[in-house]
PDB file of C-alpha atoms in Angstrom:
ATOM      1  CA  UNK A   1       0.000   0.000   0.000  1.00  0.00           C
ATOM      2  CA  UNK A   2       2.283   2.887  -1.361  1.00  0.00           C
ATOM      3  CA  UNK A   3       0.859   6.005   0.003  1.00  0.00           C
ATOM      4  CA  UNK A   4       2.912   8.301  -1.456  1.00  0.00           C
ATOM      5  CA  UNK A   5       2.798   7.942  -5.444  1.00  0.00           C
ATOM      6  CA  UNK A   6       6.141   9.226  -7.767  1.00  0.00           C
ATOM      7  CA  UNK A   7       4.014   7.392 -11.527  1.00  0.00           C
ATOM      8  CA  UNK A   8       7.036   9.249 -13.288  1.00  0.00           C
ATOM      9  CA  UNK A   9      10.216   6.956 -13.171  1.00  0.00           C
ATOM     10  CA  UNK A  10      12.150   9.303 -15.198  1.00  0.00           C
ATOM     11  CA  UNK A  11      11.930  12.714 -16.895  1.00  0.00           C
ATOM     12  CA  UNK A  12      13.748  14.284 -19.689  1.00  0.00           C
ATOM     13  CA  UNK A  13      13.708  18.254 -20.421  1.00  0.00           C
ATOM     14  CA  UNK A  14      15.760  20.816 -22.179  1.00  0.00           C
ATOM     15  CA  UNK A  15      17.771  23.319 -21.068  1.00  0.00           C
ATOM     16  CA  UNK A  16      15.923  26.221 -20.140  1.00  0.00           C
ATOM     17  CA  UNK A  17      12.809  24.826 -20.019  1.00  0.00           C
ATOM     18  CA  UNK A  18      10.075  23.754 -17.237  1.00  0.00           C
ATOM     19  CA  UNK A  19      10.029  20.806 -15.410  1.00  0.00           C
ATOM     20  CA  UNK A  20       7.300  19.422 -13.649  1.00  0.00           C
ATOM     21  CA  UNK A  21       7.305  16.882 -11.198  1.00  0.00           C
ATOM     22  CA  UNK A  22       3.749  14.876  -9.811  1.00  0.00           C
ATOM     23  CA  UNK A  23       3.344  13.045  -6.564  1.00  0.00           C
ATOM     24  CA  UNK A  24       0.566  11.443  -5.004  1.00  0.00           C
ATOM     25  CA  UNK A  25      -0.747  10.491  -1.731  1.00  0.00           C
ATOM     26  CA  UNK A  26      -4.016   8.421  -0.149  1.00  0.00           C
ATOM     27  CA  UNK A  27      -3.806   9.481   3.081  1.00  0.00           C
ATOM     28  CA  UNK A  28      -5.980  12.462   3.720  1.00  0.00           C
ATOM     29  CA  UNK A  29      -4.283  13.240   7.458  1.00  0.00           C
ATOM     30  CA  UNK A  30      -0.229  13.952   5.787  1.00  0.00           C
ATOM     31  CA  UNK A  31       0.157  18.091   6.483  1.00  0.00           C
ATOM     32  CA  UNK A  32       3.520  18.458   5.259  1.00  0.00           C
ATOM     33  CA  UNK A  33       5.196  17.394   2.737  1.00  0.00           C
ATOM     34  CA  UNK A  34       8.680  17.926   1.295  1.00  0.00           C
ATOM     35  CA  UNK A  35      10.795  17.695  -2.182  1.00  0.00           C
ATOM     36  CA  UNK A  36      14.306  15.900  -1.593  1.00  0.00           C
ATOM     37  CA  UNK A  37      16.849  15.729  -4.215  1.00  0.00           C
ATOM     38  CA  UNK A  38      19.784  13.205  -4.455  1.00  0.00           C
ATOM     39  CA  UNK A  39      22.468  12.965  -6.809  1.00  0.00           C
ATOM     40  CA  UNK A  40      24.481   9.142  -6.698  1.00  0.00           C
ATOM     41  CA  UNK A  41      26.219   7.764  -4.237  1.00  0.00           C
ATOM     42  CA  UNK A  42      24.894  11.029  -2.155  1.00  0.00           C
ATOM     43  CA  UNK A  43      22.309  11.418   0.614  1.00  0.00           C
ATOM     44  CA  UNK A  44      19.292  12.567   0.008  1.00  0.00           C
ATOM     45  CA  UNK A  45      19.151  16.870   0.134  1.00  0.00           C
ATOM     46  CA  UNK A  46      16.246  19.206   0.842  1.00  0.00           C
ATOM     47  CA  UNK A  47      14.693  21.129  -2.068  1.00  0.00           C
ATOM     48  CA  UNK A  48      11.452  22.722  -0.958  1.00  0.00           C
ATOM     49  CA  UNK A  49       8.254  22.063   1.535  1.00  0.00           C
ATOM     50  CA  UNK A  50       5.024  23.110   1.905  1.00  0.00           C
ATOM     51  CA  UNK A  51       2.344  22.753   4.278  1.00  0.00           C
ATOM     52  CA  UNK A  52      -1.178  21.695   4.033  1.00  0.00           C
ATOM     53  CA  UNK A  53      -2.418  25.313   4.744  1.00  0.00           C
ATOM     54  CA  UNK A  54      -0.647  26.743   2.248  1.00  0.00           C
ATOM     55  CA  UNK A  55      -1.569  25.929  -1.539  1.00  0.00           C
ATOM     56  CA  UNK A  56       1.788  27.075  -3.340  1.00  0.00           C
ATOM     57  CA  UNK A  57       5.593  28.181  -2.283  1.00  0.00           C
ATOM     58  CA  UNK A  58       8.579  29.346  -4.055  1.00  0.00           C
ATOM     59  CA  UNK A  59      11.919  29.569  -3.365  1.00  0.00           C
ATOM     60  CA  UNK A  60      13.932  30.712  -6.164  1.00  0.00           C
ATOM     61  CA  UNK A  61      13.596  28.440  -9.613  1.00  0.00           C
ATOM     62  CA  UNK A  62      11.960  25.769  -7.164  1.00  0.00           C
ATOM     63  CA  UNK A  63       7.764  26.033  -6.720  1.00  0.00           C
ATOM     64  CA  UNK A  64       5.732  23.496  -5.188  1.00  0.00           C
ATOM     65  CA  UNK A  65       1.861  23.460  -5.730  1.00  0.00           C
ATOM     66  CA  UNK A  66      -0.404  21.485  -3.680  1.00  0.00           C
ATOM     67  CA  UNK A  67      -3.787  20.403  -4.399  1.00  0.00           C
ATOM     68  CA  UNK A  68      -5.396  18.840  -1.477  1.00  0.00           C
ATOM     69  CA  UNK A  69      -8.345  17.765  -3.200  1.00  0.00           C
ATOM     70  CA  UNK A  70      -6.780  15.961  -5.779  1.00  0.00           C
ATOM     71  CA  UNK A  71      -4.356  14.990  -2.830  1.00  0.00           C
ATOM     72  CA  UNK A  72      -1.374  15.754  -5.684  1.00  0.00           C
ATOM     73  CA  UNK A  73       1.535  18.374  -5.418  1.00  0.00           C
ATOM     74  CA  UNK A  74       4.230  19.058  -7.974  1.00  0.00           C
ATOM     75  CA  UNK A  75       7.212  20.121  -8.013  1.00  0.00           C
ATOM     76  CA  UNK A  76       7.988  23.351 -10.963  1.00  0.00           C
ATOM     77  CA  UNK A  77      12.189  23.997 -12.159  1.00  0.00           C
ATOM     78  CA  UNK A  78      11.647  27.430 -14.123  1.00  0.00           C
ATOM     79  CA  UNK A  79      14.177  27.354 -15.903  1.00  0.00           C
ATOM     80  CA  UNK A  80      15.461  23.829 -15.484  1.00  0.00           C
ATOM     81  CA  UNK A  81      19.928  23.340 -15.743  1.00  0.00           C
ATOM     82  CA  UNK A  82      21.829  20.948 -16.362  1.00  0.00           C
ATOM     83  CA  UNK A  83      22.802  20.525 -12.864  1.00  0.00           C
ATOM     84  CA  UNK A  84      19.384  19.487 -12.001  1.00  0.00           C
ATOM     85  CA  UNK A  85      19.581  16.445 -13.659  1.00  0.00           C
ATOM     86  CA  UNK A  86      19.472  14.268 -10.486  1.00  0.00           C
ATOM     87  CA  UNK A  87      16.776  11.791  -8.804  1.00  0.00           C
ATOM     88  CA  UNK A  88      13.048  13.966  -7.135  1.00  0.00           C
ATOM     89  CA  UNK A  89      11.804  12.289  -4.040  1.00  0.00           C
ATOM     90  CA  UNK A  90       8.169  13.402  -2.848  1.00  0.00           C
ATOM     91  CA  UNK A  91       7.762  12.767   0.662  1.00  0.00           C
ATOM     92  CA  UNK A  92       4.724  13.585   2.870  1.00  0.00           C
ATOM     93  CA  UNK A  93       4.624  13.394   7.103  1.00  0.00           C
ATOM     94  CA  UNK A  94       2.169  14.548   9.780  1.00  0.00           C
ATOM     95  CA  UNK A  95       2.850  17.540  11.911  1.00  0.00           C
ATOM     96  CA  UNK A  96       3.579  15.497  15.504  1.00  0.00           C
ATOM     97  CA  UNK A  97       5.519  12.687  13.215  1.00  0.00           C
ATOM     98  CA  UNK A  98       8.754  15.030  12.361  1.00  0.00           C
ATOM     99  CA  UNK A  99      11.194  13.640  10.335  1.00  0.00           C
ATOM    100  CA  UNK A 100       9.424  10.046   9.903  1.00  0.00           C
ATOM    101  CA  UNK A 101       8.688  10.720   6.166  1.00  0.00           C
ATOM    102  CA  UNK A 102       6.878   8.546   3.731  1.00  0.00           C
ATOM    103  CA  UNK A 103       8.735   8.429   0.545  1.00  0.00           C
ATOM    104  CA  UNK A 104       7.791   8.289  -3.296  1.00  0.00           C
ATOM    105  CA  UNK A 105       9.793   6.269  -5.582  1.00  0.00           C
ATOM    106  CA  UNK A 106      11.627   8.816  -6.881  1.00  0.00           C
ATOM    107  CA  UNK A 107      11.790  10.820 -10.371  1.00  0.00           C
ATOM    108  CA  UNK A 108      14.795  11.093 -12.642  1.00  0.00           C
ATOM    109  CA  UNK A 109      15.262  14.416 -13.787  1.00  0.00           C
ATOM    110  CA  UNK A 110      17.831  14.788 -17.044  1.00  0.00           C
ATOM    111  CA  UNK A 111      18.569  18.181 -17.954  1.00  0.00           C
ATOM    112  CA  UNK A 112      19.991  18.220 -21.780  1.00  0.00           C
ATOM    113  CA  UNK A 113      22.389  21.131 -22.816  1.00  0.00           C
TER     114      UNK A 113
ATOM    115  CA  UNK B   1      30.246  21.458   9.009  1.00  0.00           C
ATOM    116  CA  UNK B   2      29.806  17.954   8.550  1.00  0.00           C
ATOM    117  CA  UNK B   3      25.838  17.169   9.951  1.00  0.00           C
ATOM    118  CA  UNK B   4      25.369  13.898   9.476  1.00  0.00           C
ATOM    119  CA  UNK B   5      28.027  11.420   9.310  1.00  0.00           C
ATOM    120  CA  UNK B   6      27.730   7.630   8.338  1.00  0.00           C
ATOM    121  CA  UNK B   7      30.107   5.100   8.656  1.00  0.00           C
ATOM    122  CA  UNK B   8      31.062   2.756   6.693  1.00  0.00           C
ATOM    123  CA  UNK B   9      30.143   3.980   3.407  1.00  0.00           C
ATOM    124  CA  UNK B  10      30.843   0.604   2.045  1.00  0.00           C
ATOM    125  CA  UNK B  11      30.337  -2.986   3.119  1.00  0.00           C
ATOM    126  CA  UNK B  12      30.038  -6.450   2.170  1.00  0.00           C
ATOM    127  CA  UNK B  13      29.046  -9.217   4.702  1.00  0.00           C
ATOM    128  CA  UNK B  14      28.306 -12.808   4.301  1.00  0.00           C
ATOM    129  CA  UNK B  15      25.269 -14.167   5.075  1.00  0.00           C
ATOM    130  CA  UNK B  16      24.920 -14.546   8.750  1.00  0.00           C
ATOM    131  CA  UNK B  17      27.423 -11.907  10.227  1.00  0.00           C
ATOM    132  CA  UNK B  18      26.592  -9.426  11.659  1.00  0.00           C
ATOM    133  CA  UNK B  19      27.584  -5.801  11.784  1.00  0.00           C
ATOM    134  CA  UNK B  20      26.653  -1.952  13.034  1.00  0.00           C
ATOM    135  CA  UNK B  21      26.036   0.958  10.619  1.00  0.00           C
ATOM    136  CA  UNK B  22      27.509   4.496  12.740  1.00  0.00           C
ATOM    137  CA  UNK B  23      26.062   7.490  12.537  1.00  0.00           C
ATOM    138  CA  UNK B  24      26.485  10.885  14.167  1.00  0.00           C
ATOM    139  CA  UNK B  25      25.326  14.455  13.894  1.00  0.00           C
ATOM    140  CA  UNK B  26      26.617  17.453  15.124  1.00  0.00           C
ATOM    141  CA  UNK B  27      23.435  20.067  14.545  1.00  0.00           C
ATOM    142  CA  UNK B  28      22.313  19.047  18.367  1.00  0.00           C
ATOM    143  CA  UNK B  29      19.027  17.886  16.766  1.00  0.00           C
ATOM    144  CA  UNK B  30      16.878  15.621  19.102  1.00  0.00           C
ATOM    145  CA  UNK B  31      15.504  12.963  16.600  1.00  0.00           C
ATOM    146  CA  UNK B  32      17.560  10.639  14.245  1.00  0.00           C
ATOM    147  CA  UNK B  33      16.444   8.259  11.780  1.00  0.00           C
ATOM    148  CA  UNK B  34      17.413   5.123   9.724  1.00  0.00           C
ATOM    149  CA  UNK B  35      15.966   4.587   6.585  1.00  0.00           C
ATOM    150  CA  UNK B  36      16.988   1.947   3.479  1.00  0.00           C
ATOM    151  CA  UNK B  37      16.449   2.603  -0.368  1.00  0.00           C
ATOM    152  CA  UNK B  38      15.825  -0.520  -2.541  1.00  0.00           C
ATOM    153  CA  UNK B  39      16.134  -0.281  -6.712  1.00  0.00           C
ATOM    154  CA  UNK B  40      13.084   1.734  -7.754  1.00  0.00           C
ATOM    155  CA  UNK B  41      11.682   2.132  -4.351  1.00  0.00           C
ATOM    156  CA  UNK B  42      11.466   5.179  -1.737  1.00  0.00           C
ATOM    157  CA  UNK B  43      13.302   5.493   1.257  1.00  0.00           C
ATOM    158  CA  UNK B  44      11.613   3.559   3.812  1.00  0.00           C
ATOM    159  CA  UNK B  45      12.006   4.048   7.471  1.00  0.00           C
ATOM    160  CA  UNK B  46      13.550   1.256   9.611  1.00  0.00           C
ATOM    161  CA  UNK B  47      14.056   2.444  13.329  1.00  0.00           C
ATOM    162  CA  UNK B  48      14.049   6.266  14.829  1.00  0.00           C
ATOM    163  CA  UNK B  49      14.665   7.597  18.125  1.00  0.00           C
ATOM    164  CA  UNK B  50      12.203  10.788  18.545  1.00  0.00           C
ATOM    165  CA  UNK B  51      14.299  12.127  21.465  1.00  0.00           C
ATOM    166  CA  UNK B  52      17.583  10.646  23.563  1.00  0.00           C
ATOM    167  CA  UNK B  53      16.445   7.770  25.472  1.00  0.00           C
ATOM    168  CA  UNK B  54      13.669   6.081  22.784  1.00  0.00           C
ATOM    169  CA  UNK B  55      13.384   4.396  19.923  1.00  0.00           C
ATOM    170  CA  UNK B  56      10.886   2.892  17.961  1.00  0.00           C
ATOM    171  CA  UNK B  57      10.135   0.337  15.179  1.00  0.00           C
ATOM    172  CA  UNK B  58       8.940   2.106  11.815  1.00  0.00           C
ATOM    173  CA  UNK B  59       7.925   0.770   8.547  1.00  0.00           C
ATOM    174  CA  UNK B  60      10.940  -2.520   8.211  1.00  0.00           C
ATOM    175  CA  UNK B  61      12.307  -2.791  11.247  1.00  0.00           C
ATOM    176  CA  UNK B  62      12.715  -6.870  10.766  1.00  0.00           C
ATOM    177  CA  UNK B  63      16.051  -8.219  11.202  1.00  0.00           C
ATOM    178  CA  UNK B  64      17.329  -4.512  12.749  1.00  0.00           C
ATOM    179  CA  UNK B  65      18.175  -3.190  15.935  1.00  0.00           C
ATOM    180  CA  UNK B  66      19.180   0.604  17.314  1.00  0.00           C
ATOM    181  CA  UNK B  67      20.575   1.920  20.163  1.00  0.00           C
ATOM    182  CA  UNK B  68      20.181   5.752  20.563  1.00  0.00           C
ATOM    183  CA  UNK B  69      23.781   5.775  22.527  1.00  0.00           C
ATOM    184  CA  UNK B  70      23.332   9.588  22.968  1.00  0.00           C
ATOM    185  CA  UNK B  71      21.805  13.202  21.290  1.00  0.00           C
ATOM    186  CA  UNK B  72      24.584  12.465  18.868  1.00  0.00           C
ATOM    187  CA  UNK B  73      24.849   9.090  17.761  1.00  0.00           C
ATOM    188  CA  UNK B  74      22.326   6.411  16.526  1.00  0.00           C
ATOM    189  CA  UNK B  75      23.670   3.354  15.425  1.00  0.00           C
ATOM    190  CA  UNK B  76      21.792   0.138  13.773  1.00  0.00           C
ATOM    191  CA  UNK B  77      22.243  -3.234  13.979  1.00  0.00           C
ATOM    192  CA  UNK B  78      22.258  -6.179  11.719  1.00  0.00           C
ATOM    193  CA  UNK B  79      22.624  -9.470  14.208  1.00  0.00           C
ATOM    194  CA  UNK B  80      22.245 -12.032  11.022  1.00  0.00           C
ATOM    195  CA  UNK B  81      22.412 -10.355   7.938  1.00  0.00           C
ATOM    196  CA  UNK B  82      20.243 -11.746   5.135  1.00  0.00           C
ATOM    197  CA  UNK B  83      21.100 -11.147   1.770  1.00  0.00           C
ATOM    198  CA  UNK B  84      17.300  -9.117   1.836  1.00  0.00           C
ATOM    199  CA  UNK B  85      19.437  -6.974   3.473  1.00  0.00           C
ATOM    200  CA  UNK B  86      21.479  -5.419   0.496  1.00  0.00           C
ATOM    201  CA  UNK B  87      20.791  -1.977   0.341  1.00  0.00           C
ATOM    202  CA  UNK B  88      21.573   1.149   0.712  1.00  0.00           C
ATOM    203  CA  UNK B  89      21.337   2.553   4.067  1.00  0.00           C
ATOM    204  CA  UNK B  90      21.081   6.570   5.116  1.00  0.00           C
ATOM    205  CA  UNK B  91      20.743   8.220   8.615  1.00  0.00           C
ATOM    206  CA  UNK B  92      18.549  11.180   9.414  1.00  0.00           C
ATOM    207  CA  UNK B  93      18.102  13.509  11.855  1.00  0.00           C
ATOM    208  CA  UNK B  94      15.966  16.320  12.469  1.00  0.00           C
ATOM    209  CA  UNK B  95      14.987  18.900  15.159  1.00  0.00           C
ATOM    210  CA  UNK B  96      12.222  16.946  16.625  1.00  0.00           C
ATOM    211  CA  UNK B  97       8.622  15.691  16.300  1.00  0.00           C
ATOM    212  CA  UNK B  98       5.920  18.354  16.529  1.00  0.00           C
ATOM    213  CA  UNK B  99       7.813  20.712  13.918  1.00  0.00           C
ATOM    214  CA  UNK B 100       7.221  21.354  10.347  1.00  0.00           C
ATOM    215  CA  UNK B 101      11.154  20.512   9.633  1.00  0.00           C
ATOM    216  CA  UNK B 102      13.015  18.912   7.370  1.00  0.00           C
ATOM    217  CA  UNK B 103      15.376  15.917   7.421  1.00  0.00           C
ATOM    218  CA  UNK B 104      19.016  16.181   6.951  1.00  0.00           C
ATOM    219  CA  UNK B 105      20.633  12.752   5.942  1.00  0.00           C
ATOM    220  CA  UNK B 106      23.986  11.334   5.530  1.00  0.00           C
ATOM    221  CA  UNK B 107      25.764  10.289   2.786  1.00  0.00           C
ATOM    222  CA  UNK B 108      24.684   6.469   2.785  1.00  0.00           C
ATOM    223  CA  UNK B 109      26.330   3.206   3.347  1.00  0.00           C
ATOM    224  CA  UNK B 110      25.815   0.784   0.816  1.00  0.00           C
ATOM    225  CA  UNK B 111      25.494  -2.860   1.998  1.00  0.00           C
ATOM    226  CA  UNK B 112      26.212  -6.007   0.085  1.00  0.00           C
ATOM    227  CA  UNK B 113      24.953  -9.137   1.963  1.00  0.00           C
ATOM    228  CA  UNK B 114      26.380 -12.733  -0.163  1.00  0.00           C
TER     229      UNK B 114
END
């Protein structure tokens, strides 16, 4: 029962372009959830959050929208470089859980000059 | 500024030895984590220790034991590792439950078991 859903294994985009990253989730109760990016043989990094209050949140080339009807965010690189090209986790957790986060498969994101 | 630090980053075991995976963070946060990543799966939460003093089973903990040995330091234990076991392996910690924050993680260990 995967309740956080990546359906995207992998993603290719030019230079300069958009990217845009889904994720899904089932369970109704998750109020924050969080974009982690990894590069190989590299721990996982923090990209971006948003809570379930808030319905969009920027930070530079990096937006996350949240839809809490359709219980999907998305993840927005405006415009997406080649040093994004790396693997998107989605990740949701409840406020009194912390850091225990339920993880998406993953997207990989490839950047082409 | 190192935050969290795992050690070893590389192992391979036999089937039935055992081993523990270090880890250590120096941003005096009060809950750590161990997750494991399998081939075109998530990271999925093994053990974590919500303050010094506790820990608790999370998604996998089969075949895995922690000891929170202090606000620092979290270490996991395989007592008979099962080749199951092969994965990649990355500590966590983060300022606490109760707190919209993020996760920091360490670099991985990656964990043959033959």
């Amino acid at each position: 029962d995967q309740q956080v859903k990546q359906n995207s294994p992998s993603l290719s985009v030019q230079e300069g372009r958009i990217s845009i990253l889904n994720c899904d989730y089932t369970n109704s109760m998750f109020d924050y959830f969080l974009w982690y990016k990894k590069y190989p043989a590299e721990g996982p990094t923090f990209l971006i959050s948003i809570s379930s209050i808030k319905d969009k949140n920027e930070d530079g080339r990096f937006t996350v929208f949240l839809n809490k009807s359709a219980k999907h965010l998305s993840l927005h690189i405006v415009p997406s470089q080649p040093g994004d090209s790396a693997v998107y986790f989605c990740a949701a957790t409840l406020y009194n859980q912390g850091g225990k986060l339920i993880f998406g498969q993953g997207t990989e994101l490839s950047v082409k000059p | 500024n190192a935050g969290v630090t795992q050690t070893p980053k590389f192992q391979v075991l036999k089937t039935g030895q055992s081993m523990t995976l270090q880890c250590a963070q120096d941003m005096n946060h009060n809950s750590m984590y161990w997750y494991r990543q399998d081939p075109g799966m998530g990271l999925r939460l093994i053990y974590y220790s919500a303050s010094e003093g506790t820990t608790d089973k999370g998604e996998v903990p089969n075949g895995y034991n922690v000891s929170r040995l202090n606000k620092r330091e979290f270490s996991l234990r395989l007592e008979s590792a099962a080749p199951s076991q092969t994965s990649v392996y990355f500590c966590a910690s983060s300022e606490g439950q109760g707190l919209y924050t993020e996760a920091f993680f360490g670099q991985g260990t990656r964990l043959t078991v033959v």
